[in-house]
Amino acid sequence: MNSFHVVGAGLAGLAAAVRLVRNGAKRVTLYEAGRQAGGRCRSFFDSVLNRTIDNGNHLMLSGNQAIASYLEEMDGDEFVETAERARYQFADVRTRESWSIELGEGAFPSWMLKRSWLPPGATVKDALNLARGLAFKGDATVRETFGACGHLYEKLVEPLATAVLNTPPESGAAKLLRAMFNKTILRGGRHCRAVLCPRGLGPSLVDPALHWLRSNGASIRLNSRLAGIDSSASSVSLLKFSSNPVKVSPRDVVVLAIPPSSCRDVLPDFREIDAFEAIVNVHFRLGATPSRLPLPRMLGLIGGVAQWVFARRDILSVTVSAARSLVNESAADIAARTWADVQAGLGVDRELPRFRVIKERRATISQTPAMEELRPRQETMFRNLILAGDWVQTGLPATIEGAVWSCQKAAQLAMRS
């Protein structure tokens, strides 16, 4: 009987293991280098805030089909909440102006000329320029493709592109943003409703999958760091873990769902990916009276350092993507700057609360047109080894949707081997 070895228990590895078991695989083992599964989607207790917080913030949309199928496969739909409407609130921290954008239910372009989705100052001409950019099929950057969209670029396209690509718009690949638009925004509001995790990412996306896998016969091995791989002819023959080596037969399949830097350490002739982008997350504990603040569950900020704000009970979390220029600043300075933006966006004046700053220096690959050409295929030189993760060739941005999609495809390839 074939054995299936999934290395890496981030969301990608979890999705691969779940899909394998769902597809009938009987001997599935999931390995994780750390003490905790979840990768960048993990939750943990923070002693400074005295609260359980997420490592970072990840916005999911109702049109994210890979995530939707992952939730369904591991019986996790009950752990997320989907907004009733595709309505998003924004504020400009420079002018204190605030507005909301709501997408119509029909597919593009039925709602394109409606004012409900256009931010202040945006014109019909801006919307038409957006349509032209979406029709362009070249390898240009986001700014080159959509820069003529005026206020629509500044107040919608640019913040979306920065969040989705985690790369500055002047260098981010427009075709990746276009892929996201095609699967969500261009299909209308039904595909753009926010999918939120009220209990946190770990309790919503990770813990239910671990429970489901264990309940369905999969083996999970934490504290198992892959140190190397031995091969025989064209197949992987041994996984050299820090604890115990694992023999692999030519009929077994290995799904390698680990970061590219880790692949470089274990795979011969691996073409190194050396361009990454940072993300900075700041978690604030609001104290005893968070209800007195005008807190939407999610708020986009324009014109400052802070970009997106997520509120859950008395924790307010700020995300700064493409944060290469910010990541080297001190935690105290980052907290002060982002809190100033939060106050401006909410129109309040409150002292800096307790905070926790989390820096991810290599959060994602740099998603430029040049880097897009370097993303590897999932099939490798070994017939029983498949790569997976948000950084492989998917045609999608390096988000959790792309990560889950790649691992579901990896599971399909594995079952055919």
Short mmCIF file of C-alpha atoms in Angstrom, two decimals:
data_model
loop_
_atom_site.label_atom_id
_atom_site.label_comp_id
_atom_site.label_asym_id
_atom_site.label_seq_id
_atom_site.Cartn_x
_atom_site.Cartn_y
_atom_site.Cartn_z
CA MET A 1 0.00 0.00 0.00
CA ASN A 2 1.31 3.44 -0.93
CA SER A 3 2.35 5.85 1.81
CA PHE A 4 1.95 9.60 1.48
CA HIS A 5 4.34 11.91 3.31
CA VAL A 6 3.37 15.58 3.60
CA VAL A 7 6.26 17.68 4.93
CA GLY A 8 5.19 21.01 6.41
CA ALA A 9 2.02 21.57 8.45
CA GLY A 10 1.23 25.12 7.48
CA LEU A 11 -2.12 25.69 5.85
CA ALA A 12 -0.73 24.31 2.60
CA GLY A 13 0.40 21.02 4.13
CA LEU A 14 -2.83 20.68 6.07
CA ALA A 15 -4.83 21.16 2.88
CA ALA A 16 -2.75 18.53 1.07
CA ALA A 17 -3.19 15.99 3.86
CA VAL A 18 -6.93 16.63 4.09
CA ARG A 19 -7.39 16.26 0.32
CA LEU A 20 -5.33 13.04 0.27
CA VAL A 21 -7.42 11.47 3.02
CA ARG A 22 -10.63 12.66 1.37
CA ASN A 23 -9.47 11.06 -1.89
CA GLY A 24 -9.01 7.69 -0.22
CA ALA A 25 -5.36 7.65 0.81
CA LYS A 26 -4.98 5.31 3.80
CA ARG A 27 -1.43 5.98 4.98
CA VAL A 28 -0.95 9.73 5.28
CA THR A 29 1.66 11.26 7.58
CA LEU A 30 2.00 14.99 8.15
CA TYR A 31 5.34 16.30 9.46
CA GLU A 32 6.00 19.69 11.03
CA ALA A 33 9.36 21.12 12.10
CA GLY A 34 7.93 23.15 14.96
CA ARG A 35 5.87 22.38 18.02
CA GLN A 36 2.74 23.84 16.48
CA ALA A 37 1.00 23.45 13.14
CA GLY A 38 -0.38 26.35 11.14
CA GLY A 39 2.68 28.19 9.85
CA ARG A 40 1.79 31.83 9.17
CA CYS A 41 -1.84 31.07 10.10
CA ARG A 42 -1.12 29.92 13.63
CA SER A 43 -2.57 31.46 16.79
CA PHE A 44 -0.75 31.68 20.10
CA PHE A 45 -1.10 33.07 23.60
CA ASP A 46 0.80 36.33 24.07
CA SER A 47 1.89 37.10 27.62
CA VAL A 48 2.21 40.86 27.02
CA LEU A 49 -1.39 41.24 25.87
CA ASN A 50 -2.66 38.33 27.97
CA ARG A 51 -4.66 37.24 24.95
CA THR A 52 -4.53 34.64 22.21
CA ILE A 53 -3.63 36.40 18.97
CA ASP A 54 -3.01 35.40 15.37
CA ASN A 55 0.47 35.48 13.92
CA GLY A 56 -0.92 37.77 11.23
CA ASN A 57 -4.07 38.77 9.40
CA HIS A 58 -5.33 37.02 6.29
CA LEU A 59 -8.40 38.23 4.42
CA MET A 60 -10.38 35.48 2.74
CA LEU A 61 -13.20 36.05 0.28
CA SER A 62 -16.27 34.02 -0.54
CA GLY A 63 -14.89 33.56 -4.06
CA ASN A 64 -11.76 31.78 -2.79
CA GLN A 65 -12.75 28.36 -4.08
CA ALA A 66 -9.73 26.47 -2.77
CA ILE A 67 -10.27 27.72 0.77
CA ALA A 68 -14.00 27.00 0.52
CA SER A 69 -13.34 23.40 -0.51
CA TYR A 70 -10.72 23.01 2.25
CA LEU A 71 -13.23 24.15 4.86
CA GLU A 72 -15.87 21.80 3.48
CA GLU A 73 -13.50 18.83 3.31
CA MET A 74 -12.41 19.11 6.94
CA ASP A 75 -15.91 20.00 8.17
CA GLY A 76 -14.79 23.49 9.13
CA ASP A 77 -17.53 25.73 7.71
CA GLU A 78 -18.94 26.36 11.17
CA PHE A 79 -15.69 27.99 12.31
CA VAL A 80 -15.83 30.93 9.88
CA GLU A 81 -18.33 33.72 9.28
CA THR A 82 -19.15 35.15 5.86
CA ALA A 83 -20.34 38.73 5.61
CA GLU A 84 -23.84 39.31 4.27
CA ARG A 85 -22.66 41.91 1.76
CA ALA A 86 -19.48 42.73 -0.13
CA ARG A 87 -19.11 46.03 1.68
CA TYR A 88 -15.76 47.44 2.81
CA GLN A 89 -14.97 50.56 4.82
CA PHE A 90 -12.01 52.85 4.20
CA ALA A 91 -10.56 55.99 5.73
CA ASP A 92 -7.87 58.44 4.65
CA VAL A 93 -5.61 59.20 7.61
CA ARG A 94 -4.46 62.47 6.00
CA THR A 95 -7.85 64.05 5.38
CA ARG A 96 -9.93 62.08 7.95
CA GLU A 97 -12.31 61.30 5.09
CA SER A 98 -14.12 57.96 5.34
CA TRP A 99 -16.21 55.99 2.86
CA SER A 100 -17.45 52.52 2.03
CA ILE A 101 -17.36 50.49 -1.16
CA GLU A 102 -20.02 47.93 -1.97
CA LEU A 103 -19.90 45.65 -4.98
CA GLY A 104 -23.09 44.73 -6.79
CA GLU A 105 -24.26 41.13 -6.84
CA GLY A 106 -24.02 40.77 -10.60
CA ALA A 107 -20.86 40.01 -12.54
CA PHE A 108 -18.64 42.71 -14.04
CA PRO A 109 -19.43 45.02 -15.82
CA SER A 110 -23.07 45.23 -14.65
CA TRP A 111 -22.06 47.23 -11.55
CA MET A 112 -19.05 49.05 -13.01
CA LEU A 113 -20.78 52.41 -13.44
CA LYS A 114 -22.66 52.35 -10.14
CA ARG A 115 -21.55 54.90 -7.57
CA SER A 116 -21.83 52.42 -4.70
CA TRP A 117 -18.48 50.85 -5.50
CA LEU A 118 -16.56 53.97 -6.54
CA PRO A 119 -14.52 55.73 -3.83
CA PRO A 120 -14.72 59.52 -3.40
CA GLY A 121 -13.32 61.41 -6.36
CA ALA A 122 -13.32 58.41 -8.68
CA THR A 123 -14.98 58.92 -12.04
CA VAL A 124 -16.53 56.79 -14.74
CA LYS A 125 -13.36 57.40 -16.75
CA ASP A 126 -11.34 55.87 -13.92
CA ALA A 127 -13.61 52.81 -14.01
CA LEU A 128 -13.18 52.49 -17.77
CA ASN A 129 -9.40 52.70 -17.37
CA LEU A 130 -9.65 49.90 -14.80
CA ALA A 131 -11.53 47.80 -17.35
CA ARG A 132 -8.82 48.46 -19.93
CA GLY A 133 -6.15 47.43 -17.46
CA LEU A 134 -7.98 44.21 -16.67
CA ALA A 135 -8.14 43.40 -20.38
CA PHE A 136 -4.39 43.97 -20.86
CA LYS A 137 -2.47 40.66 -20.99
CA GLY A 138 1.15 41.83 -20.77
CA ASP A 139 3.76 41.40 -18.04
CA ALA A 140 3.65 44.99 -16.77
CA THR A 141 3.54 46.13 -13.17
CA VAL A 142 0.42 47.13 -11.29
CA ARG A 143 1.23 50.83 -11.52
CA GLU A 144 2.01 50.62 -15.24
CA THR A 145 -1.25 48.81 -15.89
CA PHE A 146 -3.67 50.63 -13.58
CA GLY A 147 -1.94 53.92 -12.79
CA ALA A 148 -4.29 55.87 -15.07
CA CYS A 149 -7.27 54.98 -12.87
CA GLY A 150 -6.93 58.18 -10.83
CA HIS A 151 -8.66 58.14 -7.45
CA LEU A 152 -9.81 54.57 -8.12
CA TYR A 153 -6.16 53.53 -8.23
CA GLU A 154 -5.16 55.40 -5.07
CA LYS A 155 -8.19 54.42 -3.01
CA LEU A 156 -8.85 50.86 -4.16
CA VAL A 157 -6.44 49.27 -6.63
CA GLU A 158 -3.22 50.28 -4.85
CA PRO A 159 -4.27 49.11 -1.35
CA LEU A 160 -5.70 45.88 -2.76
CA ALA A 161 -2.60 45.21 -4.83
CA THR A 162 -0.27 45.84 -1.89
CA ALA A 163 -2.26 43.49 0.31
CA VAL A 164 -2.73 40.73 -2.27
CA LEU A 165 0.78 40.77 -3.73
CA ASN A 166 2.69 41.92 -0.64
CA THR A 167 4.82 43.81 -3.15
CA PRO A 168 4.89 47.55 -3.94
CA PRO A 169 2.55 48.32 -6.87
CA GLU A 170 5.38 49.91 -8.81
CA SER A 171 7.06 46.49 -9.01
CA GLY A 172 4.21 44.01 -8.40
CA ALA A 173 3.03 41.84 -11.30
CA ALA A 174 -0.29 43.07 -12.68
CA LYS A 175 -1.22 39.65 -14.06
CA LEU A 176 -1.30 38.19 -10.55
CA LEU A 177 -3.63 40.94 -9.37
CA ARG A 178 -5.71 40.33 -12.48
CA ALA A 179 -5.98 36.64 -11.55
CA MET A 180 -7.37 37.60 -8.15
CA PHE A 181 -9.83 40.05 -9.76
CA ASN A 182 -10.99 37.36 -12.21
CA LYS A 183 -11.90 34.94 -9.43
CA THR A 184 -13.54 37.44 -7.10
CA ILE A 185 -14.30 41.07 -7.94
CA LEU A 186 -15.19 40.53 -11.59
CA ARG A 187 -17.70 37.87 -10.56
CA GLY A 188 -19.58 40.31 -8.38
CA GLY A 189 -20.41 40.75 -4.74
CA ARG A 190 -21.40 37.14 -4.10
CA HIS A 191 -17.75 36.22 -4.62
CA CYS A 192 -16.31 39.15 -2.65
CA ARG A 193 -17.87 38.83 0.78
CA ALA A 194 -15.33 38.79 3.57
CA VAL A 195 -14.81 35.42 5.25
CA LEU A 196 -13.66 36.04 8.82
CA CYS A 197 -12.38 33.82 11.62
CA PRO A 198 -14.07 35.09 14.81
CA ARG A 199 -12.17 32.62 16.99
CA GLY A 200 -8.84 33.28 15.32
CA LEU A 201 -6.95 31.64 12.46
CA GLY A 202 -5.70 28.67 14.47
CA PRO A 203 -9.06 27.68 16.00
CA SER A 204 -10.80 28.24 12.65
CA LEU A 205 -8.41 26.90 10.00
CA VAL A 206 -5.79 24.77 11.76
CA ASP A 207 -7.20 23.01 14.82
CA PRO A 208 -10.31 21.63 13.04
CA ALA A 209 -8.10 20.19 10.29
CA LEU A 210 -5.78 18.52 12.81
CA HIS A 211 -8.76 17.04 14.63
CA TRP A 212 -10.30 15.82 11.37
CA LEU A 213 -7.03 14.26 10.18
CA ARG A 214 -6.47 12.40 13.44
CA SER A 215 -10.08 11.23 13.47
CA ASN A 216 -9.66 9.84 9.96
CA GLY A 217 -6.48 7.88 10.52
CA ALA A 218 -3.74 10.30 9.50
CA SER A 219 -0.55 10.51 11.55
CA ILE A 220 0.80 13.90 12.64
CA ARG A 221 4.40 14.30 13.76
CA LEU A 222 5.44 17.62 15.26
CA ASN A 223 9.04 18.59 16.08
CA SER A 224 10.15 16.77 12.92
CA ARG A 225 12.47 19.00 10.93
CA LEU A 226 13.54 17.72 7.52
CA ALA A 227 17.34 17.91 7.32
CA GLY A 228 17.90 16.24 3.99
CA ILE A 229 16.70 13.85 1.31
CA ASP A 230 18.38 10.75 -0.12
CA SER A 231 17.48 9.54 -3.58
CA SER A 232 17.92 6.41 -5.63
CA ALA A 233 17.73 6.70 -9.40
CA SER A 234 14.76 9.00 -10.08
CA SER A 235 12.96 8.63 -6.76
CA VAL A 236 13.28 9.89 -3.21
CA SER A 237 14.33 6.98 -0.99
CA LEU A 238 14.84 8.53 2.46
CA LEU A 239 13.56 11.53 4.40
CA LYS A 240 16.19 12.52 6.93
CA PHE A 241 14.31 14.11 9.81
CA SER A 242 15.97 15.55 12.90
CA SER A 243 14.41 12.76 14.96
CA ASN A 244 14.22 9.55 12.92
CA PRO A 245 14.80 8.91 9.21
CA VAL A 246 11.84 7.66 7.18
CA LYS A 247 12.28 5.24 4.30
CA VAL A 248 10.37 6.05 1.13
CA SER A 249 9.62 3.46 -1.53
CA PRO A 250 9.40 4.37 -5.23
CA ARG A 251 5.61 3.93 -4.99
CA ASP A 252 5.30 6.30 -2.04
CA VAL A 253 4.78 10.02 -2.61
CA VAL A 254 6.29 13.00 -0.81
CA VAL A 255 4.57 16.40 -0.87
CA LEU A 256 7.06 19.07 0.13
CA ALA A 257 5.00 21.96 1.54
CA ILE A 258 7.81 24.00 3.08
CA PRO A 259 9.24 27.46 2.30
CA PRO A 260 11.69 27.85 -0.60
CA SER A 261 14.55 28.59 1.80
CA SER A 262 13.99 25.20 3.41
CA CYS A 263 13.78 23.49 0.01
CA ARG A 264 17.17 24.93 -0.83
CA ASP A 265 18.64 23.16 2.20
CA VAL A 266 17.31 19.70 1.34
CA LEU A 267 16.97 19.50 -2.45
CA PRO A 268 19.90 19.11 -4.84
CA ASP A 269 20.03 21.59 -7.71
CA PHE A 270 17.16 23.62 -6.28
CA ARG A 271 17.00 26.98 -8.03
CA GLU A 272 17.12 29.42 -5.16
CA ILE A 273 14.48 32.11 -4.78
CA ASP A 274 16.18 35.04 -3.11
CA ALA A 275 13.67 37.91 -3.38
CA PHE A 276 11.20 38.18 -0.51
CA GLU A 277 8.89 40.79 0.97
CA ALA A 278 8.14 41.55 4.60
CA ILE A 279 4.88 41.92 6.51
CA VAL A 280 4.53 43.68 9.86
CA ASN A 281 1.56 43.03 12.14
CA VAL A 282 0.78 45.05 15.26
CA HIS A 283 -1.71 43.81 17.84
CA PHE A 284 -3.17 46.33 20.29
CA ARG A 285 -5.15 45.42 23.38
CA LEU A 286 -7.79 48.09 23.79
CA GLY A 287 -8.48 47.67 27.48
CA ALA A 288 -11.80 47.54 29.29
CA THR A 289 -13.90 49.76 27.00
CA PRO A 290 -13.34 48.70 23.37
CA SER A 291 -17.06 49.06 22.64
CA ARG A 292 -16.72 52.84 22.96
CA LEU A 293 -14.56 52.93 19.84
CA PRO A 294 -16.27 53.08 16.43
CA LEU A 295 -14.75 49.76 15.39
CA PRO A 296 -15.73 48.04 12.14
CA ARG A 297 -14.56 44.44 11.93
CA MET A 298 -12.25 45.47 9.11
CA LEU A 299 -11.06 48.88 7.93
CA GLY A 300 -8.76 49.88 5.08
CA LEU A 301 -6.50 52.87 5.76
CA ILE A 302 -5.12 55.12 3.02
CA GLY A 303 -2.24 57.58 3.18
CA GLY A 304 -0.36 56.34 6.23
CA VAL A 305 1.78 53.46 7.42
CA ALA A 306 -1.04 51.20 8.64
CA GLN A 307 -2.97 49.59 5.80
CA TRP A 308 -5.62 47.24 7.17
CA VAL A 309 -7.20 47.08 10.62
CA PHE A 310 -9.02 44.03 11.99
CA ALA A 311 -11.03 44.10 15.22
CA ARG A 312 -11.87 41.04 17.31
CA ARG A 313 -13.25 41.61 20.78
CA ASP A 314 -10.69 43.80 22.61
CA ILE A 315 -7.80 43.13 20.21
CA LEU A 316 -7.23 45.48 17.30
CA SER A 317 -4.74 44.16 14.73
CA VAL A 318 -2.97 46.23 12.09
CA THR A 319 -1.30 44.82 8.99
CA VAL A 320 1.39 46.52 6.91
CA SER A 321 2.25 44.64 3.71
CA ALA A 322 5.28 45.23 1.48
CA ALA A 323 6.92 46.42 4.69
CA ARG A 324 10.56 46.25 3.67
CA SER A 325 11.17 49.86 4.74
CA LEU A 326 9.35 49.41 8.05
CA VAL A 327 10.61 46.06 9.27
CA ASN A 328 13.94 47.40 10.54
CA GLU A 329 12.35 50.03 12.78
CA SER A 330 11.97 49.38 16.49
CA ALA A 331 8.77 47.81 17.77
CA ALA A 332 8.02 50.94 19.79
CA ASP A 333 8.31 53.21 16.75
CA ILE A 334 6.19 50.88 14.61
CA ALA A 335 3.49 50.73 17.26
CA ALA A 336 3.45 54.52 17.68
CA ARG A 337 3.21 55.17 13.94
CA THR A 338 0.50 52.63 13.26
CA TRP A 339 -1.51 53.68 16.33
CA ALA A 340 -1.45 57.28 15.10
CA ASP A 341 -2.95 56.07 11.82
CA VAL A 342 -5.59 54.05 13.64
CA GLN A 343 -6.62 57.10 15.66
CA ALA A 344 -6.85 59.21 12.51
CA GLY A 345 -8.83 56.54 10.69
CA LEU A 346 -11.30 56.08 13.54
CA GLY A 347 -11.44 59.75 14.48
CA VAL A 348 -10.48 59.16 18.12
CA ASP A 349 -7.77 60.32 20.50
CA ARG A 350 -6.54 57.64 22.88
CA GLU A 351 -3.22 56.80 24.48
CA LEU A 352 -1.09 54.08 22.96
CA PRO A 353 -2.33 50.80 24.47
CA ARG A 354 -0.36 47.64 25.13
CA PHE A 355 0.94 46.18 21.89
CA ARG A 356 2.77 43.29 20.30
CA VAL A 357 4.70 43.78 17.04
CA ILE A 358 5.31 40.73 14.85
CA LYS A 359 7.79 41.05 11.98
CA GLU A 360 7.92 38.54 9.14
CA ARG A 361 10.95 39.44 7.07
CA ARG A 362 10.30 36.70 4.50
CA ALA A 363 6.54 36.57 4.57
CA THR A 364 6.17 35.89 0.83
CA ILE A 365 8.25 35.85 -2.29
CA SER A 366 8.52 39.17 -4.09
CA GLN A 367 5.75 38.97 -6.69
CA THR A 368 7.29 40.88 -9.57
CA PRO A 369 7.01 39.98 -13.27
CA ALA A 370 10.60 38.72 -13.19
CA MET A 371 10.06 36.58 -10.09
CA GLU A 372 6.88 35.13 -11.55
CA GLU A 373 9.01 33.50 -14.22
CA LEU A 374 11.17 31.82 -11.55
CA ARG A 375 8.38 30.15 -9.58
CA PRO A 376 9.00 26.40 -9.97
CA ARG A 377 6.63 23.79 -11.29
CA GLN A 378 5.17 21.39 -8.77
CA GLU A 379 6.60 18.31 -10.47
CA THR A 380 10.29 17.78 -9.72
CA MET A 381 13.24 15.75 -10.97
CA PHE A 382 12.03 12.97 -8.65
CA ARG A 383 8.92 11.16 -9.82
CA ASN A 384 7.64 10.71 -6.26
CA LEU A 385 8.31 14.25 -4.98
CA ILE A 386 5.90 17.15 -5.48
CA LEU A 387 6.38 20.77 -4.42
CA ALA A 388 3.55 22.78 -2.91
CA GLY A 389 3.03 26.17 -1.33
CA ASP A 390 2.10 29.72 -2.24
CA TRP A 391 5.48 30.21 -3.96
CA VAL A 392 5.20 27.53 -6.68
CA GLN A 393 3.66 28.03 -10.12
CA THR A 394 -0.06 28.49 -9.60
CA GLY A 395 -0.94 31.51 -11.70
CA LEU A 396 -2.24 33.01 -8.45
CA PRO A 397 -0.79 35.46 -5.93
CA ALA A 398 1.17 34.05 -2.99
CA THR A 399 -1.77 34.10 -0.59
CA ILE A 400 -3.38 31.35 1.47
CA GLU A 401 -5.77 30.78 -1.44
CA GLY A 402 -2.78 30.10 -3.69
CA ALA A 403 -1.14 27.91 -1.04
CA VAL A 404 -4.25 25.78 -0.55
CA TRP A 405 -4.85 25.55 -4.30
CA SER A 406 -1.30 24.31 -4.89
CA CYS A 407 -1.58 21.61 -2.23
CA GLN A 408 -4.92 20.40 -3.47
CA LYS A 409 -3.33 20.05 -6.90
CA ALA A 410 -0.34 18.31 -5.29
CA ALA A 411 -2.70 15.81 -3.68
CA GLN A 412 -4.27 15.08 -7.05
CA LEU A 413 -0.84 14.54 -8.61
CA ALA A 414 0.14 12.30 -5.70
CA MET A 415 -2.91 10.07 -6.10
CA ARG A 416 -2.05 9.55 -9.78
CA SER A 417 1.54 8.49 -9.04
#
